[in-house]
XYZ file of C-alpha atoms in Angstrom:
543
model
C 19.044 -98.066 -51.017
C 22.358 -99.480 -52.212
C 25.677 -98.289 -50.918
C 26.428 -96.632 -54.257
C 23.304 -94.488 -53.992
C 23.821 -93.429 -50.394
C 25.337 -90.116 -49.440
C 26.250 -89.450 -45.820
C 26.974 -86.326 -43.785
C 28.662 -86.828 -40.428
C 28.553 -84.078 -37.783
C 31.142 -84.508 -35.029
C 31.711 -82.163 -32.061
C 34.593 -82.171 -29.576
C 33.909 -81.185 -25.942
C 36.895 -80.378 -23.725
C 38.077 -77.956 -21.043
C 41.375 -78.373 -19.122
C 42.014 -77.839 -15.430
C 43.938 -74.556 -15.654
C 46.827 -74.054 -13.242
C 47.060 -71.279 -10.694
C 50.116 -69.031 -10.526
C 52.545 -71.346 -8.793
C 55.669 -69.645 -7.407
C 59.166 -71.092 -7.145
C 59.174 -70.684 -3.337
C 56.027 -72.815 -3.000
C 57.809 -75.920 -4.240
C 58.029 -78.562 -1.541
C 55.381 -76.829 0.590
C 52.191 -76.233 -1.396
C 50.883 -79.124 -3.466
C 47.596 -77.810 -4.879
C 48.059 -76.526 -8.416
C 44.660 -75.535 -9.820
C 42.854 -72.226 -10.177
C 39.453 -73.391 -8.978
C 37.799 -70.013 -9.361
C 38.915 -69.627 -12.978
C 38.027 -73.212 -13.874
C 34.548 -72.965 -12.401
C 33.907 -69.512 -13.879
C 34.924 -70.551 -17.398
C 33.018 -73.824 -17.315
C 29.841 -72.175 -15.982
C 30.144 -69.487 -18.633
C 30.510 -72.006 -21.470
C 27.772 -74.205 -20.021
C 25.317 -71.291 -20.083
C 26.441 -69.955 -23.461
C 26.970 -73.237 -25.296
C 26.502 -76.661 -23.746
C 23.031 -76.288 -22.242
C 21.316 -74.294 -25.040
C 22.992 -76.296 -27.823
C 22.064 -79.620 -26.191
C 18.429 -78.485 -25.923
C 18.424 -77.575 -29.633
C 19.923 -80.954 -30.622
C 17.403 -82.829 -28.495
C 14.542 -80.903 -30.115
C 15.954 -81.597 -33.589
C 16.260 -85.328 -32.867
C 12.647 -85.444 -31.695
C 11.438 -83.275 -34.572
C 13.059 -85.329 -37.319
C 12.287 -88.688 -35.683
C 15.730 -90.226 -35.894
C 16.803 -88.749 -39.222
C 19.082 -86.243 -37.500
C 22.107 -87.915 -35.952
C 25.297 -86.521 -34.440
C 28.592 -87.682 -32.872
C 30.396 -86.310 -29.791
C 33.600 -86.873 -27.899
C 33.897 -85.827 -24.257
C 37.320 -85.909 -22.611
C 37.681 -87.484 -19.186
C 38.827 -84.148 -17.797
C 35.717 -82.290 -18.955
C 33.545 -85.018 -17.433
C 35.337 -84.421 -14.110
C 34.633 -80.689 -14.420
C 30.957 -81.297 -15.226
C 30.681 -83.394 -12.084
C 32.276 -80.628 -10.004
C 30.785 -77.462 -11.476
C 27.866 -78.264 -13.814
C 26.196 -81.641 -13.203
C 23.161 -80.503 -15.215
C 25.341 -80.478 -18.351
C 26.355 -84.089 -17.746
C 22.684 -84.961 -17.311
C 21.852 -83.292 -20.648
C 24.489 -85.389 -22.444
C 23.076 -88.543 -20.848
C 19.658 -87.530 -22.142
C 21.083 -87.189 -25.662
C 22.707 -90.616 -25.383
C 19.364 -92.166 -24.443
C 17.801 -91.070 -27.749
C 19.881 -93.602 -29.684
C 20.708 -90.909 -32.264
C 23.926 -89.693 -30.640
C 27.249 -91.518 -30.635
C 30.120 -90.878 -28.222
C 33.698 -91.663 -29.246
C 36.533 -93.069 -27.155
C 39.680 -91.006 -26.639
C 42.416 -90.262 -24.114
C 41.196 -89.567 -20.610
C 43.565 -86.601 -20.168
C 43.262 -85.098 -23.668
C 46.979 -85.883 -23.688
C 49.888 -86.458 -26.052
C 50.432 -89.967 -24.666
C 50.106 -91.556 -28.134
C 53.315 -89.735 -29.144
C 55.278 -90.988 -26.148
C 54.176 -94.469 -25.110
C 51.742 -97.037 -26.492
C 51.227 -98.517 -23.039
C 50.301 -95.168 -21.464
C 48.060 -94.318 -24.423
C 46.100 -97.563 -24.270
C 45.715 -97.212 -20.492
C 44.252 -93.737 -20.887
C 41.781 -94.913 -23.546
C 40.708 -97.749 -21.256
C 40.138 -95.384 -18.318
C 38.151 -93.044 -20.559
C 35.943 -95.913 -21.783
C 35.117 -96.865 -18.199
C 34.273 -93.262 -17.405
C 31.935 -93.020 -20.413
C 30.043 -96.119 -19.309
C 29.750 -94.851 -15.728
C 28.718 -91.240 -16.388
C 27.153 -91.220 -19.873
C 25.861 -94.789 -20.041
C 27.538 -95.371 -23.399
C 30.273 -97.799 -24.501
C 32.261 -96.356 -27.448
C 32.917 -98.480 -30.540
C 34.813 -95.843 -32.549
C 37.631 -93.558 -31.458
C 39.419 -90.263 -31.923
C 42.774 -89.129 -30.594
C 43.653 -85.846 -28.899
C 43.312 -82.968 -31.403
C 42.696 -85.602 -34.134
C 46.360 -86.691 -33.951
C 46.787 -89.726 -36.205
C 49.427 -91.819 -37.932
C 49.595 -95.302 -39.415
C 51.153 -96.664 -36.218
C 48.642 -95.018 -33.880
C 45.808 -96.253 -36.105
C 47.078 -99.825 -35.886
C 46.988 -99.589 -32.073
C 43.364 -98.446 -32.271
C 42.460 -101.371 -34.509
C 44.113 -103.851 -32.124
C 42.123 -102.323 -29.260
C 38.947 -103.296 -31.126
C 37.700 -99.966 -32.488
C 36.058 -99.955 -35.914
C 36.655 -96.342 -37.012
C 38.656 -93.200 -36.278
C 38.230 -89.536 -37.204
C 41.179 -87.343 -38.255
C 42.146 -84.369 -40.402
C 41.913 -84.338 -44.193
C 45.360 -82.758 -44.464
C 46.443 -81.679 -47.957
C 49.982 -82.984 -47.656
C 48.609 -86.456 -46.839
C 45.783 -86.631 -49.368
C 47.568 -85.151 -52.348
C 45.083 -85.494 -55.236
C 42.629 -87.538 -53.150
C 39.396 -86.131 -51.686
C 38.460 -86.118 -47.974
C 34.874 -86.906 -49.034
C 35.375 -90.689 -49.100
C 36.040 -93.398 -46.549
C 39.594 -94.740 -46.169
C 41.310 -97.380 -44.018
C 44.492 -97.713 -41.983
C 47.587 -98.655 -43.994
C 48.863 -101.170 -41.394
C 45.571 -102.672 -40.211
C 42.807 -102.147 -42.818
C 40.115 -103.161 -40.337
C 40.191 -99.597 -38.991
C 38.071 -97.232 -41.125
C 39.345 -93.628 -41.366
C 36.964 -90.635 -41.689
C 38.650 -87.404 -42.865
C 37.548 -83.931 -41.875
C 36.494 -81.578 -44.673
C 38.336 -78.620 -43.180
C 36.942 -76.057 -45.646
C 33.279 -76.692 -44.818
C 34.092 -77.211 -41.125
C 36.008 -73.933 -40.786
C 33.270 -72.040 -42.632
C 31.163 -72.550 -39.524
C 33.873 -72.683 -36.834
C 35.932 -69.630 -37.856
C 34.346 -67.673 -40.691
C 30.677 -67.696 -39.701
C 30.651 -64.196 -38.150
C 33.471 -62.671 -40.232
C 31.845 -59.746 -42.036
C 34.801 -59.387 -44.411
C 34.295 -62.962 -45.642
C 32.821 -62.947 -49.195
C 30.199 -65.541 -48.231
C 28.964 -63.603 -45.183
C 26.289 -64.022 -43.908
C 26.167 -67.783 -43.887
C 22.654 -69.263 -43.783
C 21.543 -72.860 -43.430
C 20.086 -72.790 -46.945
C 23.336 -71.483 -48.471
C 25.383 -74.083 -46.609
C 23.070 -76.895 -47.735
C 23.496 -75.757 -51.342
C 27.285 -76.065 -51.016
C 26.937 -79.619 -49.706
C 24.519 -80.493 -52.485
C 27.118 -79.306 -54.975
C 29.516 -81.987 -53.682
C 27.119 -84.852 -54.269
C 28.352 -85.797 -57.722
C 31.962 -86.266 -56.591
C 31.447 -87.373 -52.984
C 29.800 -90.066 -50.933
C 30.676 -88.726 -47.482
C 31.052 -85.214 -46.006
C 32.590 -84.957 -42.522
C 31.975 -81.727 -40.594
C 34.138 -81.761 -37.454
C 34.574 -78.846 -35.005
C 34.757 -77.760 -31.360
C 31.319 -77.810 -29.753
C 32.123 -74.442 -28.176
C 31.642 -72.967 -31.666
C 27.941 -72.696 -30.843
C 27.390 -69.806 -28.438
C 30.955 -69.290 -27.227
C 33.357 -68.864 -30.142
C 30.467 -67.708 -32.300
C 28.171 -65.745 -29.998
C 24.416 -66.148 -29.902
C 24.047 -62.668 -31.429
C 25.734 -63.863 -34.641
C 22.751 -66.129 -35.360
C 24.720 -69.355 -34.857
C 21.880 -71.078 -32.966
C 19.359 -70.218 -35.662
C 21.773 -71.684 -38.203
C 22.001 -74.908 -36.149
C 18.203 -75.129 -35.805
C 17.559 -74.911 -39.555
C 20.565 -76.837 -40.919
C 19.178 -80.399 -40.502
C 15.943 -79.551 -42.268
C 17.805 -77.943 -45.189
C 20.141 -80.950 -45.510
C 17.315 -83.497 -45.353
C 15.026 -81.659 -47.779
C 17.444 -80.196 -50.333
C 20.357 -82.642 -50.574
C 20.800 -86.386 -51.193
C 22.826 -86.655 -47.954
C 21.638 -88.479 -44.821
C 22.912 -87.804 -41.310
C 25.001 -90.657 -39.877
C 27.237 -91.185 -36.885
C 30.886 -92.257 -37.238
C 30.199 -95.929 -36.506
C 27.202 -95.974 -38.868
C 29.431 -94.672 -41.671
C 31.952 -97.457 -40.909
C 29.144 -100.027 -40.990
C 27.538 -98.848 -44.248
C 30.528 -97.875 -46.395
C 33.598 -99.590 -47.734
C 36.932 -97.757 -47.900
C 38.050 -96.632 -51.324
C 41.759 -97.107 -50.536
C 44.466 -97.254 -47.892
C 45.501 -93.943 -46.336
C 49.256 -93.648 -45.772
C 50.162 -91.356 -42.861
C 53.801 -92.095 -41.959
C 54.167 -89.094 -39.618
C 51.516 -87.818 -37.183
C 48.983 -85.211 -38.368
C 46.440 -83.132 -36.430
C 43.717 -80.565 -37.079
C 45.644 -77.640 -35.530
C 47.027 -74.635 -37.405
C 47.771 -74.362 -41.114
C 50.502 -77.010 -40.951
C 48.135 -79.696 -39.608
C 51.031 -81.221 -37.664
C 52.308 -81.359 -34.059
C 54.018 -77.960 -33.896
C 51.126 -76.459 -31.932
C 52.285 -78.571 -28.945
C 55.890 -79.551 -29.725
C 57.077 -76.779 -32.015
C 59.679 -75.044 -29.848
C 62.297 -75.896 -27.224
C 60.073 -74.847 -24.328
C 57.331 -77.253 -25.340
C 59.728 -80.102 -26.100
C 61.483 -79.720 -22.734
C 58.196 -79.668 -20.833
C 56.728 -82.692 -22.654
C 59.914 -84.766 -22.287
C 60.242 -83.906 -18.598
C 56.636 -84.848 -17.933
C 56.779 -88.234 -19.622
C 60.189 -89.065 -18.127
C 58.248 -89.561 -14.883
C 55.750 -91.930 -16.480
C 57.212 -95.266 -15.327
C 57.514 -94.214 -11.697
C 53.983 -92.795 -11.661
C 52.784 -96.160 -12.925
C 54.387 -97.861 -9.906
C 52.945 -95.569 -7.241
C 49.555 -96.054 -5.606
C 49.015 -92.491 -4.414
C 45.577 -91.258 -5.537
C 46.503 -87.574 -5.306
C 49.622 -88.042 -7.412
C 47.730 -90.022 -10.034
C 44.998 -87.375 -10.223
C 47.589 -84.617 -10.722
C 49.391 -86.768 -13.296
C 46.172 -87.026 -15.310
C 45.491 -83.287 -15.230
C 49.097 -82.258 -15.965
C 49.087 -84.287 -19.188
C 46.429 -82.122 -20.838
C 47.770 -80.904 -24.197
C 46.446 -77.395 -23.452
C 49.358 -76.736 -21.079
C 51.788 -77.157 -23.972
C 49.613 -75.244 -26.419
C 49.874 -72.202 -24.098
C 53.659 -72.358 -24.631
C 53.328 -72.092 -28.411
C 55.195 -69.192 -30.004
C 53.177 -69.321 -33.231
C 49.511 -68.572 -33.761
C 47.583 -69.396 -36.916
C 44.086 -70.584 -37.698
C 42.474 -71.627 -34.381
C 45.162 -70.010 -32.199
C 42.948 -66.966 -31.692
C 40.159 -69.189 -30.405
C 42.437 -70.887 -27.867
C 43.598 -67.449 -26.732
C 40.101 -66.833 -25.343
C 40.849 -69.211 -22.480
C 44.629 -68.815 -22.210
C 45.427 -67.714 -18.616
C 48.977 -66.550 -19.438
C 50.324 -63.316 -20.870
C 52.980 -65.042 -22.979
C 54.428 -68.517 -23.720
C 57.398 -68.025 -21.396
C 55.185 -67.368 -18.403
C 53.216 -70.510 -19.282
C 56.443 -72.526 -19.414
C 57.830 -71.235 -16.098
C 54.555 -71.793 -14.255
C 54.140 -75.302 -15.621
C 57.729 -76.296 -14.820
C 57.383 -75.006 -11.242
C 54.332 -77.213 -10.804
C 56.068 -80.169 -12.440
C 59.116 -79.742 -10.181
C 56.949 -79.902 -7.084
C 55.150 -82.919 -8.529
C 58.533 -84.630 -8.973
C 59.479 -83.858 -5.356
C 56.281 -85.580 -4.206
C 56.900 -88.486 -6.567
C 60.443 -88.945 -5.231
C 59.021 -89.199 -1.717
C 56.615 -91.963 -2.739
C 58.633 -93.723 -5.435
C 62.382 -92.945 -5.103
C 64.873 -93.280 -7.930
C 67.427 -95.457 -6.043
C 68.300 -97.066 -2.689
C 70.007 -93.907 -1.395
C 66.925 -91.805 -2.065
C 64.777 -94.475 -0.476
C 66.874 -94.370 2.720
C 66.716 -90.563 2.784
C 62.948 -90.720 2.353
C 62.656 -93.283 5.146
C 64.654 -91.143 7.577
C 62.807 -88.002 6.538
C 59.509 -89.746 7.137
C 60.669 -90.909 10.602
C 61.784 -87.379 11.498
C 58.502 -86.023 10.237
C 56.549 -88.427 12.442
C 58.579 -87.489 15.510
C 58.220 -83.769 14.781
C 54.500 -84.243 14.499
C 54.408 -86.105 17.840
C 56.400 -83.314 19.521
C 54.060 -80.661 18.156
C 51.027 -82.590 19.358
C 52.481 -83.001 22.866
C 53.389 -79.308 23.025
C 49.879 -78.365 22.023
C 48.431 -80.657 24.694
C 50.753 -79.171 27.339
C 49.787 -75.630 26.382
C 46.105 -76.510 26.612
C 46.572 -78.126 30.040
C 48.409 -75.048 31.345
C 45.617 -72.786 30.149
C 42.968 -75.002 31.763
C 44.890 -75.074 35.077
C 45.295 -71.285 35.078
C 41.594 -70.750 34.466
C 40.678 -73.206 37.244
C 42.908 -71.419 39.773
C 41.451 -68.041 38.872
C 37.917 -69.342 39.347
C 38.625 -70.862 42.796
C 40.519 -67.853 44.290
C 38.225 -64.877 45.244
C 39.350 -61.282 44.810
C 40.077 -60.651 48.540
C 42.138 -63.792 48.778
C 44.083 -62.742 45.766
C 44.751 -59.314 47.412
C 45.832 -60.969 50.678
C 48.064 -63.286 48.782
C 49.534 -60.316 46.959
C 50.136 -58.444 50.265
C 51.672 -61.507 51.814
C 53.885 -61.871 48.785
C 54.979 -58.243 49.138
C 55.777 -58.784 52.854
C 57.779 -61.844 52.008
C 59.620 -59.905 49.363
C 60.398 -57.085 51.847
C 61.562 -59.565 54.488
C 63.691 -61.279 51.954
C 65.184 -57.916 50.944
C 65.997 -57.032 54.574
C 67.493 -60.438 55.199
C 69.584 -60.054 52.094
C 70.822 -56.622 53.252
C 71.676 -57.942 56.730
C 73.436 -60.860 55.248
C 75.406 -58.553 52.995
C 76.460 -56.418 56.000
C 77.445 -59.485 57.972
C 79.360 -60.750 55.046
C 81.060 -57.399 54.658
C 82.080 -57.381 58.351
C 83.524 -60.843 58.278
C 85.166 -60.521 54.927
C 88.969 -60.947 54.672
C 90.863 -57.659 54.818
C 92.141 -56.596 51.531
C 93.565 -53.521 49.913
C 90.677 -51.067 49.883
C 89.660 -49.288 46.782
C 89.119 -45.536 46.698
C 85.411 -46.039 47.273
C 86.118 -48.470 50.115
C 88.563 -45.964 51.668
C 85.914 -43.283 51.648
C 83.450 -45.717 53.191
C 85.954 -46.725 55.893
C 86.730 -43.091 56.735
C 83.073 -42.307 57.060
C 82.586 -45.342 59.278
C 85.518 -44.298 61.526
C 84.219 -40.763 61.773
C 80.828 -42.052 62.782
C 82.379 -44.342 65.398
C 84.489 -41.442 66.817
C 81.433 -39.235 67.060
C 79.582 -42.002 68.866
C 82.481 -42.451 71.371
C 82.637 -38.697 72.048
C 78.925 -38.574 72.599
C 79.150 -41.549 74.941
C 82.021 -39.930 76.896
C 80.126 -36.640 77.159
C 77.103 -38.487 78.421
C 79.247 -40.313 80.978
C 80.775 -37.070 82.192
C 77.372 -35.435 82.533
C 76.089 -38.432 84.434
C 79.097 -38.327 86.809
C 78.649 -34.550 87.417
C 75.013 -35.008 88.124
C 75.803 -37.737 90.629
C 78.405 -35.481 92.311
C 75.931 -32.651 92.730
C 73.364 -34.972 94.176
C 75.879 -36.332 96.673
C 76.895 -32.809 97.814
C 73.288 -31.804 98.279
C 72.616 -34.868 100.360
C 75.562 -34.101 102.653
C 74.462 -30.550 103.170
C 70.985 -31.676 104.038
C 72.314 -34.170 106.554
C 74.489 -31.523 108.201
C 71.799 -28.882 108.623
C 69.992 -30.199 111.854
C 73.238 -30.494 113.744
C 74.003 -26.876 112.998
C 70.585 -25.858 114.303
C 71.166 -27.798 117.545
C 74.489 -26.114 118.174
C 72.972 -22.771 117.610
C 70.282 -23.542 120.207
C 72.817 -24.499 122.832
C 74.966 -21.523 122.227
C 72.017 -19.193 121.898
C 73.112 -17.811 118.701
C 70.771 -17.474 115.763
């Protein structure tokens, strides 16, 4: 079949989920350095995996096997979503590897962080694409040959970078203000480097599935595979290529299973193959089989977001602009540091979703993004993100200072930190040793010994008290005479009174003793004189 007779339909699905931030308070800056809401991230990813990724991948695999290579599809997986699959849902990663092994599925290159790096720095953008390519080879077993940018952001300049990196084709939005009278249903090429083929999204047919499929007020509701195939067939006379690009989460998450979205997906390939002149092709196959009809001039960047199809979804207000500029002002220093934790956080903080949450306008797919928006309003999103970014900058300054003064401060702070840590360790060791010694003493000393020791201690305390009292009295007696106070006078009078009483008692005792001795002496004399008296009486004969 000649190129003129061929008609191609290209299905492309984007797969991405950011690492959402936890509520990070101002007072945590400089102390807490973990920024992610692990519970929310795991819960959302598991939910989408069960509702979308796993069942949709099974359907695609069955369709590929059923149609024996005639059904072909293209994916892009961000580096961040691959990291989340590895953490929370490795079976999803395995299912994508299984699709890659069929040879009917293409995977595109893109930025590792799903970032806005292409708007800020060519060097940072190319580095991210390189890292993503390595990750695709390692975890999917696929080396990309075509590319897409974050949210289909594209311009002539960005396209020329892609061509110089060796990619053959890129996918972007078929924006009205770029195309003018032209149709998105043809292949174009980059205006600076024509080697890069440009595939444009047919946003009408894409949004019929992504946004209007379950809308009961839509005139074309319900949408069936047969009806959709008839619309595509109607384009055949004025088209050679129809590009249907959308978020993969459309199947089962944005459009729930109950809407019939999976049945639509199951029957669509058969309807296209049987009832239209279009063949399914991947992005690179389209680039290989078709020649561009003309150059596509895109002087300013476009995207597939909102009605404007521009950058205002991420850089449309002062909050977003301030956050983006602050983030990328740190880029050069991050590139010089070799801290794995800092680099990991740098990758995750670049995700464009953080800036989308700060948007103050919502059109088109804004309602879909609101499903997974963790913030109540854009201002809360901005404050939380800037708190995290401020702490990140503090850590970056410690590793990669701005100037010599900061470097010296960091060096001294690090030395103080090391010494503080050593002191804490020694104190902990000392405390442990004291506890061990106390326990050992308690084990060796029996209860009776402890009681005896306590009694002995009490005796010593009593003796010490008595000695202290005696010493005080001695000191009081030998103290230098001085003018007595009223209390001292009273004490002196009492002491004198006591001394007088003692002297009187002693004198009374002395007197009594002397009287007693006198009586005894008198009695003894009388006794000695009595025999003589008796003898006289005998001689004289008197009685």
